[in-house]
CSV table of C-alpha atoms and ligand atoms in Angstrom, one decimal:
chain,number,residue,atom,x,y,z
A,92,MET,CA,-54.6,110.6,-107.7
A,93,ARG,CA,-57.7,108.6,-106.6
A,94,LEU,CA,-56.7,105.1,-105.5
A,95,VAL,CA,-58.2,102.2,-103.7
A,96,LEU,CA,-55.9,100.0,-101.7
A,97,LEU,CA,-56.9,96.3,-101.6
A,98,GLY,CA,-55.4,93.4,-99.8
A,99,PRO,CA,-56.1,91.0,-96.9
A,100,PRO,CA,-56.1,92.2,-93.3
A,101,GLY,CA,-52.5,92.4,-92.2
A,102,ALA,CA,-51.2,93.1,-95.7
A,103,GLY,CA,-49.6,96.3,-94.6
A,104,LYS,CA,-52.1,98.6,-96.4
A,105,GLY,CA,-52.2,101.1,-93.5
A,106,THR,CA,-48.4,101.3,-93.3
A,107,GLN,CA,-48.0,101.8,-97.0
A,108,ALA,CA,-50.8,104.2,-97.2
A,109,ALA,CA,-49.3,106.5,-94.6
A,110,ILE,CA,-46.1,106.7,-96.6
A,111,LEU,CA,-47.8,107.0,-100.0
A,112,SER,CA,-50.1,109.7,-98.6
A,113,GLU,CA,-47.1,111.9,-97.7
A,114,LYS,CA,-45.4,111.2,-101.1
A,115,LEU,CA,-48.4,111.8,-103.2
A,116,GLY,CA,-49.9,114.6,-101.2
A,117,VAL,CA,-53.4,113.0,-100.9
A,118,PRO,CA,-55.2,112.0,-97.7
A,119,HIS,CA,-55.2,108.4,-96.4
A,120,ILE,CA,-58.8,107.5,-95.7
A,121,SER,CA,-59.1,104.3,-93.7
A,122,THR,CA,-62.6,103.0,-92.8
A,123,GLY,CA,-61.1,100.9,-90.0
A,124,ASP,CA,-59.4,104.1,-88.6
A,125,LEU,CA,-62.6,106.1,-88.9
A,126,PHE,CA,-64.6,103.4,-87.1
A,127,ARG,CA,-61.9,103.2,-84.4
A,128,ALA,CA,-62.0,106.9,-83.9
A,129,ASN,CA,-65.8,106.8,-83.6
A,130,ILE,CA,-65.5,104.0,-81.0
A,131,GLY,CA,-63.0,106.0,-79.1
A,132,GLU,CA,-65.3,109.0,-79.0
A,133,GLY,CA,-68.3,106.9,-78.1
A,134,THR,CA,-70.4,108.2,-81.1
A,135,PRO,CA,-73.6,106.3,-82.1
A,136,LEU,CA,-71.8,105.2,-85.2
A,137,GLY,CA,-69.0,103.8,-83.1
A,138,VAL,CA,-71.4,102.0,-80.7
A,139,GLU,CA,-73.1,100.4,-83.7
A,140,ALA,CA,-69.9,99.4,-85.5
A,141,LYS,CA,-68.1,98.0,-82.4
A,142,GLN,CA,-70.1,94.8,-82.2
A,143,TYR,CA,-69.3,93.9,-85.8
A,144,ILE,CA,-65.6,94.9,-85.6
A,145,ASP,CA,-65.1,92.9,-82.4
A,146,ALA,CA,-66.5,89.8,-84.1
A,147,GLY,CA,-64.4,90.4,-87.3
A,148,LYS,CA,-67.5,90.9,-89.4
A,149,LEU,CA,-68.3,93.6,-91.8
A,150,VAL,CA,-70.2,96.6,-90.5
A,151,PRO,CA,-73.4,97.0,-92.5
A,152,THR,CA,-72.9,98.7,-95.8
A,153,ASP,CA,-75.4,101.5,-95.5
A,154,VAL,CA,-73.6,102.8,-92.3
A,155,THR,CA,-70.2,102.4,-93.8
A,156,ALA,CA,-71.0,104.0,-97.2
A,157,ARG,CA,-72.6,107.0,-95.5
A,158,MET,CA,-69.4,107.5,-93.4
A,159,VAL,CA,-67.2,107.2,-96.6
A,160,GLU,CA,-69.4,109.6,-98.6
A,161,SER,CA,-69.2,112.3,-96.0
A,162,ARG,CA,-65.4,111.9,-95.7
A,163,LEU,CA,-64.9,112.0,-99.5
A,164,ASN,CA,-66.9,115.2,-99.6
A,165,GLU,CA,-64.4,117.0,-97.3
A,166,ASP,CA,-62.2,119.5,-99.1
A,167,ASP,CA,-58.9,117.7,-98.7
A,168,ALA,CA,-60.3,114.6,-100.6
A,169,LYS,CA,-61.6,116.6,-103.6
A,170,ASN,CA,-58.5,116.2,-105.6
A,171,GLY,CA,-57.4,112.7,-104.6
A,172,PHE,CA,-57.3,110.1,-101.9
A,173,LEU,CA,-56.0,106.7,-100.9
A,174,LEU,CA,-59.0,104.7,-99.8
A,175,ASP,CA,-57.9,101.9,-97.4
A,176,GLY,CA,-60.5,99.3,-96.3
A,177,PHE,CA,-63.3,100.5,-98.7
A,178,PRO,CA,-64.8,99.0,-100.8
A,179,ARG,CA,-64.8,95.5,-99.2
A,180,THR,CA,-67.6,94.1,-101.4
A,181,VAL,CA,-68.7,94.4,-104.9
A,182,GLU,CA,-71.8,96.2,-103.6
A,183,GLN,CA,-69.6,98.8,-101.9
A,184,ALA,CA,-67.6,99.2,-105.1
A,185,ASP,CA,-70.8,100.1,-107.0
A,186,LEU,CA,-71.7,102.6,-104.2
A,187,LEU,CA,-68.2,104.1,-104.5
A,188,GLU,CA,-68.7,104.6,-108.2
A,189,GLY,CA,-71.9,106.4,-107.5
A,190,ILE,CA,-70.3,108.6,-104.8
A,191,LEU,CA,-67.5,109.6,-107.2
A,192,ALA,CA,-69.9,110.1,-110.2
A,193,LYS,CA,-71.6,112.8,-108.1
A,194,GLN,CA,-68.2,114.5,-108.0
A,195,ASN,CA,-67.6,113.9,-111.7
A,196,ALA,CA,-64.6,111.8,-110.6
A,197,THR,CA,-63.4,108.3,-111.3
A,198,LEU,CA,-60.7,106.1,-109.8
A,199,ASP,CA,-57.2,106.2,-111.3
A,200,GLY,CA,-56.4,102.7,-110.1
A,201,VAL,CA,-56.7,99.9,-107.6
A,202,VAL,CA,-53.5,98.7,-105.8
A,203,GLU,CA,-53.7,95.1,-104.7
A,204,PHE,CA,-51.1,94.2,-102.0
A,205,ARG,CA,-50.5,90.5,-102.4
A,206,VAL,CA,-49.2,88.5,-99.3
A,207,ALA,CA,-49.3,84.9,-98.4
A,208,GLU,CA,-51.8,84.0,-95.7
A,209,ASP,CA,-49.3,82.7,-93.1
A,210,VAL,CA,-47.5,86.1,-93.3
A,211,VAL,CA,-50.6,88.1,-92.7
A,212,VAL,CA,-51.5,86.0,-89.6
A,213,GLU,CA,-48.0,86.6,-88.2
A,214,ARG,CA,-48.2,90.3,-88.9
A,215,MET,CA,-51.7,90.6,-87.3
A,216,LEU,CA,-50.6,88.7,-84.2
A,217,ALA,CA,-47.6,90.9,-83.9
A,218,ARG,CA,-49.5,94.3,-84.0
A,219,GLY,CA,-51.8,93.3,-81.2
A,220,ARG,CA,-54.9,95.4,-82.1
A,221,ALA,CA,-58.1,94.8,-80.0
A,222,ASP,CA,-59.6,92.8,-82.9
A,223,ASP,CA,-56.4,90.8,-83.6
A,224,ASN,CA,-57.1,87.6,-81.7
A,225,GLU,CA,-56.9,84.2,-83.4
A,226,ASP,CA,-60.7,83.7,-83.9
A,227,THR,CA,-61.3,87.1,-85.2
A,228,ILE,CA,-58.3,86.9,-87.5
A,229,ARG,CA,-59.7,83.7,-89.0
A,230,THR,CA,-63.2,85.3,-89.5
A,231,ARG,CA,-61.6,88.3,-91.2
A,232,LEU,CA,-59.6,86.2,-93.5
A,233,HIS,CA,-62.8,84.3,-94.5
A,234,VAL,CA,-64.6,87.5,-95.1
A,235,TYR,CA,-61.7,88.7,-97.2
A,236,ARG,CA,-61.7,85.6,-99.3
A,237,ASP,CA,-65.5,85.4,-99.8
A,238,GLU,CA,-66.5,89.0,-100.0
A,239,THR,CA,-63.5,91.2,-100.8
A,240,ALA,CA,-61.3,89.1,-103.1
A,241,PRO,CA,-64.0,89.1,-105.9
A,242,LEU,CA,-63.1,92.8,-106.2
A,243,ILE,CA,-59.9,91.8,-108.0
A,244,ASP,CA,-61.9,90.4,-110.9
A,245,HIS,CA,-64.5,93.2,-110.6
A,246,TYR,CA,-61.8,95.9,-111.1
A,247,GLY,CA,-60.0,93.8,-113.9
A,248,ASP,CA,-57.5,95.9,-115.8
A,249,ALA,CA,-57.6,98.7,-113.2
A,250,ILE,CA,-55.7,96.4,-110.7
A,251,ILE,CA,-52.1,97.1,-110.0
A,252,THR,CA,-50.6,94.1,-108.2
A,253,ILE,CA,-47.8,94.7,-105.7
A,254,GLU,CA,-45.9,91.8,-104.1
A,255,ALA,CA,-46.2,92.9,-100.5
A,256,GLU,CA,-43.7,90.7,-98.7
A,257,GLY,CA,-40.3,92.1,-97.6
A,258,SER,CA,-39.3,95.4,-96.0
A,259,VAL,CA,-41.6,98.4,-95.8
A,260,GLU,CA,-39.1,100.4,-97.9
A,261,ASP,CA,-39.0,97.8,-100.7
A,262,ILE,CA,-42.7,97.5,-100.9
A,263,ASN,CA,-43.1,101.3,-101.0
A,264,ALA,CA,-40.5,101.5,-103.8
A,265,ARG,CA,-42.3,98.9,-105.8
A,266,THR,CA,-45.6,100.7,-105.3
A,267,MET,CA,-44.2,104.1,-106.3
A,268,ALA,CA,-42.6,102.6,-109.4
A,269,ALA,CA,-46.0,101.1,-110.4
A,270,LEU,CA,-47.8,104.3,-109.8
A,271,GLU,CA,-45.2,106.3,-111.8
A,272,ALA,CA,-45.7,103.9,-114.7
A,273,LEU,CA,-49.5,104.5,-114.4
A,274,ALA,CA,-49.1,108.2,-114.6
A,275,LYS,CA,-47.3,108.0,-118.0
B,342,AMP,P1,-59.4,97.4,-90.9
B,342,AMP,O1,-58.8,98.4,-90.1
B,342,AMP,O2,-59.5,97.8,-92.4
B,342,AMP,O3,-58.8,96.0,-90.8
B,342,AMP,O4,-61.0,97.3,-90.5
B,342,AMP,C1,-61.3,96.8,-89.2
B,342,AMP,C2,-62.7,96.4,-89.1
B,342,AMP,O5,-63.6,97.5,-89.4
B,342,AMP,C3,-63.1,95.3,-90.1
B,342,AMP,O6,-62.8,94.0,-89.6
B,342,AMP,C4,-64.6,95.6,-90.2
B,342,AMP,O7,-65.3,95.1,-89.1
B,342,AMP,C5,-64.7,97.1,-90.2
B,342,AMP,N1,-64.7,97.7,-91.5
B,342,AMP,C6,-63.7,98.4,-92.1
B,342,AMP,N2,-64.0,98.8,-93.3
B,342,AMP,C7,-65.2,98.2,-93.6
B,342,AMP,C8,-66.0,98.2,-94.8
B,342,AMP,N3,-65.7,98.8,-95.9
B,342,AMP,N4,-67.2,97.6,-94.7
B,342,AMP,C9,-67.6,97.0,-93.6
B,342,AMP,N5,-66.8,96.9,-92.4
B,342,AMP,C10,-65.6,97.5,-92.5
Protein backbone atom coordinates (compact mmCIF):
# COMPACT_ATOMS: atom_id res chain seq x y z
CA MET A 1 0.00 0.00 0.00
CA ARG A 2 1.33 3.44 -0.95
CA LEU A 3 0.08 6.08 1.44
CA VAL A 4 0.84 9.68 2.26
CA LEU A 5 0.23 10.77 5.86
CA LEU A 6 -0.89 14.38 6.25
CA GLY A 7 -1.50 16.49 9.31
CA PRO A 8 -0.07 19.38 11.30
CA PRO A 9 3.18 19.01 13.22
CA GLY A 10 2.36 17.27 16.49
CA ALA A 11 -0.62 15.39 15.02
CA GLY A 12 0.97 12.07 15.96
CA LYS A 13 1.79 11.03 12.38
CA GLY A 14 5.14 9.54 13.40
CA THR A 15 3.64 7.51 16.25
CA GLN A 16 0.82 6.19 14.06
CA ALA A 17 3.17 5.54 11.16
CA ALA A 18 5.41 3.33 13.30
CA ILE A 19 2.43 1.14 14.26
CA LEU A 20 0.92 1.10 10.78
CA SER A 21 4.28 0.22 9.24
CA GLU A 22 4.43 -2.93 11.37
CA LYS A 23 0.81 -3.90 10.67
CA LEU A 24 0.89 -3.22 6.93
CA GLY A 25 4.44 -4.47 6.33
CA VAL A 26 5.60 -1.36 4.48
CA PRO A 27 8.39 1.04 5.49
CA HIS A 28 7.73 4.28 7.35
CA ILE A 29 9.57 7.01 5.44
CA SER A 30 9.75 10.27 7.37
CA THR A 31 11.53 13.20 5.75
CA GLY A 32 12.00 14.79 9.20
CA ASP A 33 13.70 11.58 10.44
CA LEU A 34 15.86 11.40 7.29
CA PHE A 35 16.96 15.01 7.82
CA ARG A 36 17.65 14.41 11.51
CA ALA A 37 19.75 11.32 10.67
CA ASN A 38 21.76 13.39 8.17
CA ILE A 39 22.24 16.14 10.76
CA GLY A 40 23.41 13.55 13.28
CA GLU A 41 25.94 12.16 10.80
CA GLY A 42 27.08 15.63 9.74
CA THR A 43 26.49 15.00 6.01
CA PRO A 44 26.41 17.99 3.60
CA LEU A 45 22.64 17.45 3.24
CA GLY A 46 22.30 17.60 7.03
CA VAL A 47 24.39 20.76 7.29
CA GLU A 48 22.22 22.46 4.66
CA ALA A 49 18.91 21.28 6.13
CA LYS A 50 19.71 22.17 9.74
CA GLN A 51 19.39 25.94 9.37
CA TYR A 52 15.87 25.61 7.95
CA ILE A 53 14.74 22.99 10.46
CA ASP A 54 16.01 25.02 13.42
CA ALA A 55 13.98 27.99 12.16
CA GLY A 56 10.84 25.89 11.58
CA LYS A 57 10.98 26.63 7.84
CA LEU A 58 10.76 24.23 4.92
CA VAL A 59 14.01 22.85 3.55
CA PRO A 60 14.26 23.78 -0.17
CA THR A 61 12.19 21.47 -2.34
CA ASP A 62 14.96 20.39 -4.73
CA VAL A 63 17.08 19.06 -1.84
CA THR A 64 14.08 17.39 -0.19
CA ALA A 65 12.68 15.80 -3.35
CA ARG A 66 16.07 14.32 -4.29
CA MET A 67 16.34 12.74 -0.85
CA VAL A 68 12.81 11.30 -1.14
CA GLU A 69 13.37 9.97 -4.64
CA SER A 70 16.50 8.08 -3.64
CA ARG A 71 14.71 6.62 -0.60
CA LEU A 72 11.67 5.56 -2.66
CA ASN A 73 13.99 3.80 -5.09
CA GLU A 74 15.34 1.52 -2.38
CA ASP A 75 14.11 -2.07 -2.62
CA ASP A 76 11.98 -2.08 0.53
CA ALA A 77 9.85 0.80 -0.78
CA LYS A 78 9.11 -0.75 -4.18
CA ASN A 79 5.86 -2.38 -3.07
CA GLY A 80 4.58 0.22 -0.67
CA PHE A 81 5.39 2.87 1.89
CA LEU A 82 3.99 5.29 4.43
CA LEU A 83 5.28 8.71 3.51
CA ASP A 84 5.33 10.98 6.56
CA GLY A 85 6.22 14.66 6.07
CA PHE A 86 6.31 14.65 2.28
CA PRO A 87 4.74 16.20 0.30
CA ARG A 88 4.37 19.42 2.29
CA THR A 89 3.41 21.66 -0.65
CA VAL A 90 1.43 21.25 -3.85
CA GLU A 91 4.72 21.56 -5.78
CA GLN A 92 6.11 18.61 -3.81
CA ALA A 93 2.91 16.63 -4.50
CA ASP A 94 3.46 17.11 -8.23
CA LEU A 95 7.07 15.99 -7.88
CA LEU A 96 5.95 12.89 -5.96
CA GLU A 97 3.55 12.01 -8.74
CA GLY A 98 6.45 12.22 -11.19
CA ILE A 99 8.72 10.06 -9.01
CA LEU A 100 5.98 7.40 -8.72
CA ALA A 101 5.14 7.58 -12.43
CA LYS A 102 8.72 6.52 -13.19
CA GLN A 103 8.01 3.40 -11.11
CA ASN A 104 4.62 2.91 -12.82
CA ALA A 105 3.04 3.46 -9.42
CA THR A 106 0.35 5.67 -7.94
CA LEU A 107 -0.77 6.49 -4.41
CA ASP A 108 -3.52 4.37 -2.86
CA GLY A 109 -4.64 7.13 -0.52
CA VAL A 110 -3.79 10.11 1.62
CA VAL A 111 -4.53 9.83 5.34
CA GLU A 112 -5.23 13.17 6.99
CA PHE A 113 -4.84 13.20 10.78
CA ARG A 114 -7.10 15.97 12.06
CA VAL A 115 -6.29 17.54 15.44
CA ALA A 116 -7.20 20.88 17.06
CA GLU A 117 -4.36 23.39 17.17
CA ASP A 118 -4.17 23.70 20.98
CA VAL A 119 -3.75 19.91 21.20
CA VAL A 120 -0.83 19.87 18.75
CA VAL A 121 0.97 22.68 20.59
CA GLU A 122 0.59 20.74 23.85
CA ARG A 123 1.91 17.53 22.23
CA MET A 124 4.90 19.31 20.70
CA LEU A 125 5.88 21.03 23.94
CA ALA A 126 5.63 17.65 25.69
CA ARG A 127 7.93 15.75 23.27
CA GLY A 128 10.73 18.33 23.61
CA ARG A 129 12.49 17.86 20.25
CA ALA A 130 15.26 20.39 19.42
CA ASP A 131 12.94 22.32 17.07
CA ASP A 132 10.00 22.22 19.52
CA ASN A 133 10.33 25.65 21.15
CA GLU A 134 7.39 28.04 21.13
CA ASP A 135 8.61 30.34 18.32
CA THR A 136 9.47 27.48 16.00
CA ILE A 137 6.20 25.73 16.74
CA ARG A 138 4.31 28.88 15.76
CA THR A 139 6.27 29.14 12.50
CA ARG A 140 5.68 25.47 11.68
CA LEU A 141 1.95 25.80 12.27
CA HIS A 142 1.87 28.81 9.92
CA VAL A 143 3.79 26.91 7.29
CA TYR A 144 1.33 24.03 7.68
CA ARG A 145 -1.70 26.29 7.28
CA ASP A 146 -0.31 28.24 4.32
CA GLU A 147 1.63 25.62 2.38
CA THR A 148 0.57 22.14 3.44
CA ALA A 149 -3.16 22.37 4.22
CA PRO A 150 -3.93 23.19 0.53
CA LEU A 151 -2.95 19.56 -0.16
CA ILE A 152 -6.25 18.49 1.38
CA ASP A 153 -8.11 20.13 -1.51
CA HIS A 154 -5.43 19.09 -3.97
CA TYR A 155 -5.89 15.39 -3.15
CA GLY A 156 -9.69 15.69 -3.03
CA ASP A 157 -11.39 12.29 -3.02
CA ALA A 158 -8.15 10.49 -2.18
CA ILE A 159 -8.25 11.99 1.34
CA ILE A 160 -9.14 9.69 4.24
CA THR A 161 -9.79 11.85 7.30
CA ILE A 162 -9.03 10.43 10.74
CA GLU A 163 -10.05 12.26 13.92
CA ALA A 164 -6.68 12.08 15.67
CA GLU A 165 -7.50 13.08 19.25
CA GLY A 166 -7.64 10.43 21.97
CA SER A 167 -5.44 7.45 22.73
CA VAL A 168 -2.80 6.11 20.35
CA GLU A 169 -4.67 2.76 20.26
CA ASP A 170 -8.03 4.35 19.38
CA ILE A 171 -6.51 6.46 16.63
CA ASN A 172 -4.75 3.40 15.22
CA ALA A 173 -7.99 1.38 15.29
CA ARG A 174 -9.81 4.16 13.40
CA THR A 175 -7.04 4.32 10.84
CA MET A 176 -6.93 0.55 10.30
CA ALA A 177 -10.71 0.45 9.86
CA ALA A 178 -10.55 3.22 7.27
CA LEU A 179 -7.74 1.46 5.38
CA GLU A 180 -9.60 -1.85 5.41
CA ALA A 181 -12.62 -0.10 3.90
CA LEU A 182 -10.30 1.37 1.24
CA ALA A 183 -8.93 -2.06 0.34
CA LYS A 184 -12.44 -3.39 -0.44
P1 LIG B 1 8.90 16.76 10.82
O1 LIG B 1 9.73 15.75 11.55
O2 LIG B 1 8.05 16.16 9.75
O3 LIG B 1 8.11 17.64 11.76
O4 LIG B 1 9.92 17.72 10.05
C1 LIG B 1 10.86 18.51 10.77
C2 LIG B 1 11.40 19.60 9.87
O5 LIG B 1 12.05 19.03 8.73
C3 LIG B 1 10.34 20.54 9.26
O6 LIG B 1 9.96 21.57 10.16
C4 LIG B 1 11.09 21.06 8.04
O7 LIG B 1 12.05 22.03 8.41
C5 LIG B 1 11.86 19.83 7.57
N1 LIG B 1 11.07 19.05 6.58
C6 LIG B 1 10.53 17.82 6.76
N2 LIG B 1 9.88 17.41 5.65
C7 LIG B 1 10.00 18.41 4.74
C8 LIG B 1 9.53 18.63 3.42
N3 LIG B 1 8.76 17.72 2.79
N4 LIG B 1 9.86 19.79 2.79
C9 LIG B 1 10.62 20.71 3.40
N5 LIG B 1 11.08 20.60 4.66
C10 LIG B 1 10.78 19.46 5.34
